[in-house]
Structures are given as C-alpha cells and as structure tokens.
mmCIF file of C-alpha atoms and ligand atoms in Angstrom:
data_model
loop_
_atom_site.group_PDB
_atom_site.id
_atom_site.type_symbol
_atom_site.label_atom_id
_atom_site.label_comp_id
_atom_site.label_asym_id
_atom_site.label_seq_id
_atom_site.Cartn_x
_atom_site.Cartn_y
_atom_site.Cartn_z
ATOM 1 C CA MET A 89 114.888 81.984 97.436
ATOM 2 C CA LEU A 90 115.521 81.853 101.200
ATOM 3 C CA GLU A 91 119.425 80.968 100.734
ATOM 4 C CA ASN A 92 119.547 85.142 99.025
ATOM 5 C CA LEU A 93 117.830 86.681 101.693
ATOM 6 C CA LYS A 94 119.394 84.650 104.322
ATOM 7 C CA LYS A 95 122.721 85.069 102.503
ATOM 8 C CA ALA A 96 121.417 88.987 102.329
ATOM 9 C CA ALA A 97 120.760 89.562 105.649
ATOM 10 C CA LYS A 98 123.818 87.672 107.631
ATOM 11 C CA ILE A 99 125.524 90.564 105.259
ATOM 12 C CA ALA A 100 122.174 93.812 106.958
ATOM 13 C CA LYS A 101 123.050 92.522 111.033
ATOM 14 C CA ASP A 102 126.980 93.152 110.474
ATOM 15 C CA VAL A 103 126.166 96.093 108.638
ATOM 16 C CA ILE A 104 123.782 97.242 111.279
ATOM 17 C CA ARG A 105 126.691 96.792 113.783
ATOM 18 C CA TYR A 106 129.064 98.333 112.005
ATOM 19 C CA SER A 107 126.959 101.023 110.904
ATOM 20 C CA LYS A 108 126.802 101.428 115.234
ATOM 21 C CA SER A 109 130.665 102.257 115.078
ATOM 22 C CA LEU A 110 129.956 105.133 113.010
ATOM 23 C CA LEU A 111 127.633 107.394 114.756
ATOM 24 C CA LYS A 112 129.926 109.607 116.072
ATOM 25 C CA PRO A 113 129.601 113.728 116.234
ATOM 26 C CA GLU A 114 132.205 115.525 113.841
ATOM 27 C CA VAL A 115 131.968 112.150 111.478
ATOM 28 C CA SER A 116 130.515 113.025 107.770
ATOM 29 C CA LEU A 117 127.500 111.497 106.779
ATOM 30 C CA LEU A 118 129.561 111.464 103.495
ATOM 31 C CA GLU A 119 131.978 109.318 104.820
ATOM 32 C CA ILE A 120 128.565 106.861 107.138
ATOM 33 C CA ALA A 121 126.605 106.526 103.843
ATOM 34 C CA GLU A 122 130.137 105.369 101.910
ATOM 35 C CA SER A 123 131.870 103.543 104.841
ATOM 36 C CA ILE A 124 127.811 101.632 104.668
ATOM 37 C CA GLU A 125 127.615 101.061 101.563
ATOM 38 C CA GLN A 126 131.232 100.200 101.137
ATOM 39 C CA ARG A 127 130.805 97.486 103.774
ATOM 40 C CA ILE A 128 127.142 95.701 101.897
ATOM 41 C CA ARG A 129 129.921 95.743 99.108
ATOM 42 C CA ASP A 130 133.341 93.905 100.473
ATOM 43 C CA LEU A 131 130.836 91.436 102.694
ATOM 44 C CA GLY A 132 129.181 90.536 98.769
ATOM 45 C CA GLY A 133 126.058 92.179 99.119
ATOM 46 C CA GLU A 134 124.833 95.455 96.838
ATOM 47 C CA PRO A 135 123.238 98.410 98.654
ATOM 48 C CA ALA A 136 119.442 97.721 97.704
ATOM 49 C CA PHE A 137 119.613 101.120 97.857
ATOM 50 C CA PRO A 138 120.973 104.414 98.779
ATOM 51 C CA VAL A 139 121.902 103.925 102.667
ATOM 52 C CA ASN A 140 119.334 107.079 103.536
ATOM 53 C CA ILE A 141 120.428 109.468 107.192
ATOM 54 C CA SER A 142 117.794 111.137 108.397
ATOM 55 C CA ILE A 143 118.336 113.582 111.350
ATOM 56 C CA ASN A 144 116.090 114.732 113.491
ATOM 57 C CA GLU A 145 112.569 115.935 112.048
ATOM 58 C CA ILE A 146 113.767 114.433 108.380
ATOM 59 C CA ALA A 147 111.879 110.868 108.432
ATOM 60 C CA ALA A 148 113.718 109.381 105.448
ATOM 61 C CA HIS A 149 115.457 109.563 101.924
ATOM 62 C CA TYR A 150 117.940 111.630 102.626
ATOM 63 C CA THR A 151 121.783 111.088 101.339
ATOM 64 C CA PRO A 152 124.173 113.329 101.557
ATOM 65 C CA GLN A 153 125.001 114.259 97.896
ATOM 66 C CA PRO A 154 129.425 114.606 96.535
ATOM 67 C CA GLY A 155 131.226 117.331 98.210
ATOM 68 C CA ASN A 156 127.719 116.941 100.946
ATOM 69 C CA ASP A 157 130.132 118.368 104.280
ATOM 70 C CA ILE A 158 126.853 117.466 106.704
ATOM 71 C CA ILE A 159 128.131 115.997 109.843
ATOM 72 C CA LEU A 160 126.873 114.234 112.693
ATOM 73 C CA LYS A 161 126.474 116.778 116.326
ATOM 74 C CA GLU A 162 125.946 116.231 119.967
ATOM 75 C CA GLY A 163 122.176 115.256 119.903
ATOM 76 C CA ASP A 164 121.011 114.721 116.522
ATOM 77 C CA VAL A 165 118.249 112.192 116.577
ATOM 78 C CA VAL A 166 119.425 109.860 112.950
ATOM 79 C CA LYS A 167 118.120 106.914 111.081
ATOM 80 C CA ILE A 168 119.744 104.953 109.682
ATOM 81 C CA ASP A 169 117.978 103.505 106.758
ATOM 82 C CA ILE A 170 120.164 100.032 104.948
ATOM 83 C CA GLY A 171 119.142 98.458 101.867
ATOM 84 C CA VAL A 172 121.039 94.740 100.966
ATOM 85 C CA HIS A 173 120.439 92.442 98.378
ATOM 86 C CA VAL A 174 122.115 89.281 96.940
ATOM 87 C CA ASP A 175 120.252 89.074 93.381
ATOM 88 C CA GLY A 176 117.392 91.327 93.894
ATOM 89 C CA TYR A 177 116.539 89.700 97.870
ATOM 90 C CA ILE A 178 115.967 92.422 99.384
ATOM 91 C CA VAL A 179 116.879 93.069 103.126
ATOM 92 C CA ASP A 180 115.744 96.473 104.647
ATOM 93 C CA THR A 181 116.451 97.963 107.592
ATOM 94 C CA ALA A 182 116.508 100.691 109.979
ATOM 95 C CA TYR A 183 116.875 101.904 113.533
ATOM 96 C CA THR A 184 117.609 105.461 115.403
ATOM 97 C CA GLU A 185 120.047 106.520 117.752
ATOM 98 C CA GLU A 186 120.135 110.023 119.378
ATOM 99 C CA ILE A 187 124.118 110.929 119.334
ATOM 100 C CA ASN A 188 125.458 111.641 122.443
ATOM 101 C CA ASP A 189 122.572 112.784 124.439
ATOM 102 C CA THR A 190 119.022 110.785 125.886
ATOM 103 C CA LYS A 191 116.786 113.988 125.195
ATOM 104 C CA TYR A 192 114.389 111.664 122.874
ATOM 105 C CA LYS A 193 114.774 108.181 124.886
ATOM 106 C CA ASP A 194 111.350 107.738 124.947
ATOM 107 C CA LEU A 195 110.781 108.557 121.328
ATOM 108 C CA ILE A 196 112.885 106.202 120.422
ATOM 109 C CA GLU A 197 111.921 103.423 121.994
ATOM 110 C CA ALA A 198 108.364 103.786 121.079
ATOM 111 C CA SER A 199 109.011 103.120 117.426
ATOM 112 C CA ARG A 200 110.530 100.788 118.846
ATOM 113 C CA GLN A 201 108.041 99.621 120.774
ATOM 114 C CA ALA A 202 106.261 99.658 118.002
ATOM 115 C CA LEU A 203 107.818 96.914 115.287
ATOM 116 C CA LEU A 204 108.300 94.592 118.594
ATOM 117 C CA ASN A 205 104.693 94.260 119.651
ATOM 118 C CA VAL A 206 104.507 94.465 115.907
ATOM 119 C CA LYS A 207 106.352 91.005 115.744
ATOM 120 C CA LYS A 208 104.017 89.276 118.598
ATOM 121 C CA ILE A 209 101.189 89.302 117.163
ATOM 122 C CA LEU A 210 102.417 88.368 112.957
ATOM 123 C CA LYS A 211 101.056 86.304 111.704
ATOM 124 C CA LYS A 212 100.324 84.941 107.507
ATOM 125 C CA ASP A 213 96.275 86.145 106.990
ATOM 126 C CA ILE A 214 96.613 89.255 109.638
ATOM 127 C CA GLU A 215 94.991 91.297 108.013
ATOM 128 C CA LEU A 216 96.231 95.249 107.418
ATOM 129 C CA TRP A 217 94.651 96.927 110.170
ATOM 130 C CA GLU A 218 95.400 94.959 112.804
ATOM 131 C CA ILE A 219 99.477 95.528 112.609
ATOM 132 C CA GLY A 220 98.492 99.470 111.918
ATOM 133 C CA LYS A 221 96.966 99.175 114.846
ATOM 134 C CA ILE A 222 99.116 97.906 117.202
ATOM 135 C CA ILE A 223 101.844 100.421 116.284
ATOM 136 C CA GLU A 224 99.258 102.819 116.122
ATOM 137 C CA ASP A 225 97.626 102.371 120.719
ATOM 138 C CA THR A 226 101.855 101.645 121.228
ATOM 139 C CA ILE A 227 103.496 105.194 119.681
ATOM 140 C CA LYS A 228 99.926 106.755 121.043
ATOM 141 C CA ARG A 229 101.051 105.744 124.757
ATOM 142 C CA TYR A 230 103.824 107.270 124.788
ATOM 143 C CA ASN A 231 102.100 110.723 123.361
ATOM 144 C CA LEU A 232 103.933 110.636 120.517
ATOM 145 C CA ASN A 233 101.960 110.439 116.861
ATOM 146 C CA PRO A 234 102.421 107.734 114.628
ATOM 147 C CA ILE A 235 103.981 109.609 110.951
ATOM 148 C CA TYR A 236 100.795 108.399 108.625
ATOM 149 C CA ASN A 237 101.994 109.063 105.768
ATOM 150 C CA LEU A 238 104.990 107.021 105.630
ATOM 151 C CA SER A 239 103.820 103.217 105.588
ATOM 152 C CA GLY A 240 105.563 99.132 105.405
ATOM 153 C CA HIS A 241 105.910 97.535 101.959
ATOM 154 C CA LYS A 242 105.500 93.972 99.458
ATOM 155 C CA ILE A 243 109.372 93.574 99.093
ATOM 156 C CA ASP A 244 109.912 91.281 96.054
ATOM 157 C CA ARG A 245 112.403 90.068 93.883
ATOM 158 C CA TYR A 246 114.252 93.882 92.395
ATOM 159 C CA LEU A 247 111.170 95.468 93.602
ATOM 160 C CA LEU A 248 111.620 97.697 96.656
ATOM 161 C CA HIS A 249 107.552 98.292 97.230
ATOM 162 C CA ALA A 250 105.372 95.781 95.451
ATOM 163 C CA GLY A 251 101.420 97.054 95.679
ATOM 164 C CA ILE A 252 101.171 96.216 98.977
ATOM 165 C CA ASN A 253 101.095 99.085 101.383
ATOM 166 C CA ILE A 254 101.328 98.762 105.186
ATOM 167 C CA PRO A 255 99.823 101.272 107.165
ATOM 168 C CA ASN A 256 101.827 102.150 110.485
ATOM 169 C CA TYR A 257 97.752 103.079 111.938
ATOM 170 C CA ASN A 258 94.289 101.299 111.558
ATOM 171 C CA ASN A 259 93.145 101.228 108.078
ATOM 172 C CA GLY A 260 90.324 99.673 108.850
ATOM 173 C CA SER A 261 91.748 97.611 105.583
ATOM 174 C CA LYS A 262 90.772 93.881 105.647
ATOM 175 C CA ILE A 263 93.663 92.948 103.062
ATOM 176 C CA LYS A 264 95.808 89.982 104.348
ATOM 177 C CA LEU A 265 98.157 88.908 104.844
ATOM 178 C CA LYS A 266 99.984 86.401 102.337
ATOM 179 C CA GLU A 267 102.902 84.296 101.157
ATOM 180 C CA GLY A 268 105.907 86.400 101.326
ATOM 181 C CA ILE A 269 108.614 89.260 102.004
ATOM 182 C CA TYR A 270 107.886 92.041 103.936
ATOM 183 C CA ALA A 271 108.918 95.358 105.894
ATOM 184 C CA ILE A 272 106.997 97.148 108.406
ATOM 185 C CA GLU A 273 108.468 100.310 109.466
ATOM 186 C CA PRO A 274 106.573 102.402 112.303
ATOM 187 C CA PHE A 275 107.657 106.067 112.690
ATOM 188 C CA ALA A 276 107.481 108.070 115.690
ATOM 189 C CA THR A 277 107.330 111.859 116.153
ATOM 190 C CA ASN A 278 106.426 114.541 118.436
ATOM 191 C CA GLY A 279 105.094 116.353 115.529
ATOM 192 C CA ILE A 280 101.393 116.225 114.145
ATOM 193 C CA GLY A 281 101.712 113.057 112.227
ATOM 194 C CA TYR A 282 102.338 113.718 108.666
ATOM 195 C CA VAL A 283 105.501 114.101 106.432
ATOM 196 C CA ARG A 284 105.558 116.915 103.364
ATOM 197 C CA ASP A 285 108.085 116.390 100.309
ATOM 198 C CA GLY A 286 110.967 118.826 100.421
ATOM 199 C CA HIS A 287 113.521 118.851 97.548
ATOM 200 C CA GLY A 288 115.219 116.166 95.626
ATOM 201 C CA SER A 289 117.416 113.729 97.527
ATOM 202 C CA GLY A 290 119.378 112.702 94.879
ATOM 203 C CA ILE A 291 118.228 109.004 95.293
ATOM 204 C CA TYR A 292 116.913 107.936 91.834
ATOM 205 C CA SER A 293 114.710 105.302 90.109
ATOM 206 C CA ILE A 294 113.938 104.110 86.562
ATOM 207 C CA VAL A 295 110.247 103.785 86.589
ATOM 208 C CA ASN A 296 109.451 103.376 82.953
ATOM 209 C CA TYR A 297 112.047 101.566 81.362
ATOM 210 C CA LYS A 298 111.136 102.753 77.963
ATOM 211 C CA PRO A 299 113.334 102.736 74.976
ATOM 212 C CA ILE A 300 114.417 106.303 73.368
ATOM 213 C CA ARG A 301 115.592 107.243 70.673
ATOM 214 C CA ASP A 302 119.332 109.238 71.769
ATOM 215 C CA PRO A 303 121.854 106.870 71.336
ATOM 216 C CA LYS A 304 124.045 108.051 74.161
ATOM 217 C CA LEU A 305 121.624 109.300 76.633
ATOM 218 C CA ARG A 306 119.757 104.841 75.174
ATOM 219 C CA LYS A 307 123.195 103.194 76.520
ATOM 220 C CA PHE A 308 122.732 105.180 79.472
ATOM 221 C CA LEU A 309 119.514 104.405 80.536
ATOM 222 C CA ASP A 310 119.876 100.873 79.407
ATOM 223 C CA PHE A 311 123.412 100.951 82.087
ATOM 224 C CA LEU A 312 120.892 102.244 84.685
ATOM 225 C CA TYR A 313 118.390 99.245 83.909
ATOM 226 C CA ASP A 314 120.981 96.518 83.892
ATOM 227 C CA ARG A 315 122.787 97.924 87.029
ATOM 228 C CA TYR A 316 120.243 98.321 88.830
ATOM 229 C CA LYS A 317 116.107 97.576 87.827
ATOM 230 C CA ASN A 318 113.951 99.574 89.390
ATOM 231 C CA LEU A 319 115.883 99.957 93.247
ATOM 232 C CA PRO A 320 116.502 103.150 93.918
ATOM 233 C CA PHE A 321 120.340 104.410 93.442
ATOM 234 C CA ALA A 322 122.627 107.584 94.526
ATOM 235 C CA TYR A 323 123.146 110.589 91.300
ATOM 236 C CA ARG A 324 126.722 110.113 94.064
ATOM 237 C CA TRP A 325 127.589 106.943 92.797
ATOM 238 C CA LEU A 326 126.823 107.588 89.267
ATOM 239 C CA ILE A 327 129.034 111.075 89.538
ATOM 240 C CA SER A 328 131.566 108.727 90.830
ATOM 241 C CA ASP A 329 131.460 106.127 88.398
ATOM 242 C CA LYS A 330 133.985 107.922 85.322
ATOM 243 C CA ASN A 331 132.924 104.822 82.840
ATOM 244 C CA LEU A 332 130.438 106.537 82.080
ATOM 245 C CA ASN A 333 131.057 109.041 78.879
ATOM 246 C CA ILE A 334 128.207 111.474 79.333
ATOM 247 C CA ASN A 335 126.745 114.635 81.605
ATOM 248 C CA ILE A 336 125.006 112.618 84.073
ATOM 249 C CA ASN A 337 123.384 115.653 85.157
ATOM 250 C CA THR A 338 121.916 116.666 81.456
ATOM 251 C CA ALA A 339 121.087 112.876 80.959
ATOM 252 C CA ILE A 340 118.886 112.407 84.508
ATOM 253 C CA GLU A 341 117.376 115.854 83.948
ATOM 254 C CA ILE A 342 116.260 114.949 80.586
ATOM 255 C CA LEU A 343 115.151 110.822 81.727
ATOM 256 C CA LYS A 344 113.497 112.747 84.662
ATOM 257 C CA ARG A 345 111.358 114.939 82.318
ATOM 258 C CA ASN A 346 110.396 112.070 80.935
ATOM 259 C CA ASN A 347 109.200 110.255 83.483
ATOM 260 C CA ILE A 348 111.978 107.677 82.749
ATOM 261 C CA ILE A 349 113.057 107.768 86.524
ATOM 262 C CA TYR A 350 111.656 109.449 89.747
ATOM 263 C CA GLU A 351 114.474 111.888 91.761
ATOM 264 C CA TYR A 352 112.129 110.815 95.726
ATOM 265 C CA PRO A 353 111.924 114.223 97.778
ATOM 266 C CA ILE A 354 113.595 114.097 101.329
ATOM 267 C CA LEU A 355 110.181 113.361 103.621
ATOM 268 C CA ILE A 356 110.364 115.993 106.595
ATOM 269 C CA GLU A 357 107.728 116.425 109.337
ATOM 270 C CA LYS A 358 104.887 118.861 108.627
ATOM 271 C CA THR A 359 105.688 120.219 111.650
ATOM 272 C CA GLY A 360 109.439 120.344 112.034
ATOM 273 C CA GLY A 361 108.771 116.898 114.924
ATOM 274 C CA ILE A 362 111.452 114.964 116.036
ATOM 275 C CA VAL A 363 111.405 111.883 114.270
ATOM 276 C CA SER A 364 112.259 108.036 115.145
ATOM 277 C CA GLN A 365 112.699 105.142 113.494
ATOM 278 C CA HIS A 366 113.182 101.545 113.056
ATOM 279 C CA GLU A 367 112.552 97.811 110.291
ATOM 280 C CA THR A 368 112.779 95.017 109.891
ATOM 281 C CA THR A 369 112.065 92.667 106.749
ATOM 282 C CA PHE A 370 109.932 89.984 107.487
ATOM 283 C CA PHE A 371 109.365 86.401 105.302
ATOM 284 C CA ILE A 372 105.957 84.936 105.913
ATOM 285 C CA ASN A 373 105.259 81.445 105.089
ATOM 286 C CA SER A 374 103.186 79.026 107.636
ATOM 287 C CA GLY A 375 105.522 80.348 110.016
ATOM 288 C CA VAL A 376 107.069 84.501 111.068
ATOM 289 C CA HIS A 377 110.645 84.878 110.110
ATOM 290 C CA ASP A 378 112.404 88.330 111.095
ATOM 291 C CA VAL A 379 114.777 87.507 108.593
ATOM 292 C CA ILE A 380 117.000 89.615 111.007
ATOM 293 C CA ASP A 381 117.157 87.557 114.357
ATOM 294 C CA MET A 382 117.781 84.606 111.330
ATOM 295 C CA ASP A 383 121.252 82.960 110.417
HETATM 296 CO CO1 CO B 646 111.336 100.242 104.221
#
C-alpha cells in the first residue's frame, strides 16, 4: 500500500511546485486547472478530484466550468486544493497564495502555522479534540477564526472521505486516531468562521451506485463508476470526452434527481470573510509521516 501512496505523494509534490508557477495575474482559472490536472496525468497519476481553485471568500469546492473566463487578479487570495491518486491511493493537499500582494499575509500564515502545529503533536491514538484545539488556538492567536463547519478527513482507498472528520476546533471528541491515512486541513478566516452552500460546483461523485433500467443511462453510470469509483469528478471532464454517446446534461440531471450522484455546492464564508487553507496528508502507523515531506 505504501508504494502507491508514495508515488502519489511524489507526484503531488511536483504538481504543487508546478502549480505555483501558474499563479499570476490575468491567467485564467480554467487554464490553471487543466494544466495541473494534465501534469498529474503526465506524471503517471490521476486527479483524485477536480482541482479546486477557490478565491477570497470562497472556501472550497470551486472548479472552473467549461468556457469559464474568470482570471486571477492582483490581491486575490487563492486556495489551490489538489488530489492525486495512484491506483486509488490518495494524497490530498492544499495551499494558499496571495497574488502580488501581502495584505493577507497573517491570514495565510495562520492556517499554515496551524497545520505545522498539528504536525508537532500528531501521533497514533491522539484524540480528535486535541487536534481541533491546537488548530483553533493557533488561528485565534492571529485574531482570526477557524472555519468550524469544515474539517479534515480519513482517507481510504478510492474513498476521499472515509467516515472520520478531523475538526478545526475543540469539539470535545474523544475518538482516537488509529493507523491510517488522514488529510488535515485548517481553514482560517477574518469572517465569522462558517461556510454556507452556494450554487452547484460542477463537481460530482457517485453516492449510490445502483442498477438503473434505461440502458443508455446505465452504460453512462457504469462508465463513471469504472473510471472514478466514488471519487469526485468534474462536469468539465465529461463534456470534453468525445466518446460519450449521451446528452450529458440530461443524464447528469436524472442521476442527480435519483440520488445516484451528488453535486457538491460551492462553499462560501457566511459573512464574506477572506479564507485561507493549508492541507497535507498524513500516513499514521507506529509513527507519523507527512507524505508531502516523504520521498
Ligand atoms: Co481534503
């Protein structure tokens, strides 16, 4: 198992470095997303989810739609959240950058420092509240808030959110971290510290893979499951696939309506606060390995 996780980590590290070279004013989000995803594939991995490029008060789950002409602007606070998998072994990692400005230096530093502080105390059998507390305390020291309704998560093979949530505040949970793979992702904001759901993101995942009668639709669903299992995929990826012999908009609508696939909403800070995020993936056995630091 560790071999494929290491491979995914190596790719993720390269892709993070590469992605930073793309973050300049006037560059389109679509170009950034497609370049990052292509690089992941070129290096022998697959995107574990569509690249999230979330700007300013958007905390997460934003990926550009086809034809989207949004560009980066000076002063934008940009979260790049990248997922790489190799044979289902997933690395989930994110960082924040401000485009040609330093106004939100502390905000960015707050989530980064929170993650570094977690790394210092992380160990097998640590209780969840302890992780949440150090994140919350670190961010509050900057007079900022963590985002209370976002969390890190356990990762299993082909499963990005495997049941256990890792809080960004002291939620009192005595659940202990067992051996496994965990993404920890502190979010900091100068807003109230909660996100609300915005409109649909064009990011989907299969939540209930069940047989359907319509043969064309069943073929489409089987194709999706074969390719992505329960991992998130982008509308953008589907409409660029010339081999799909189906009206994708209609098919997606029907699958959504039947609760077979789920569309993630864009997550926006409730009071319009600016948001920063840092994330890495830890492999915990008798020791703790930050896979992004691991070769
Ligand atoms: Co994550």
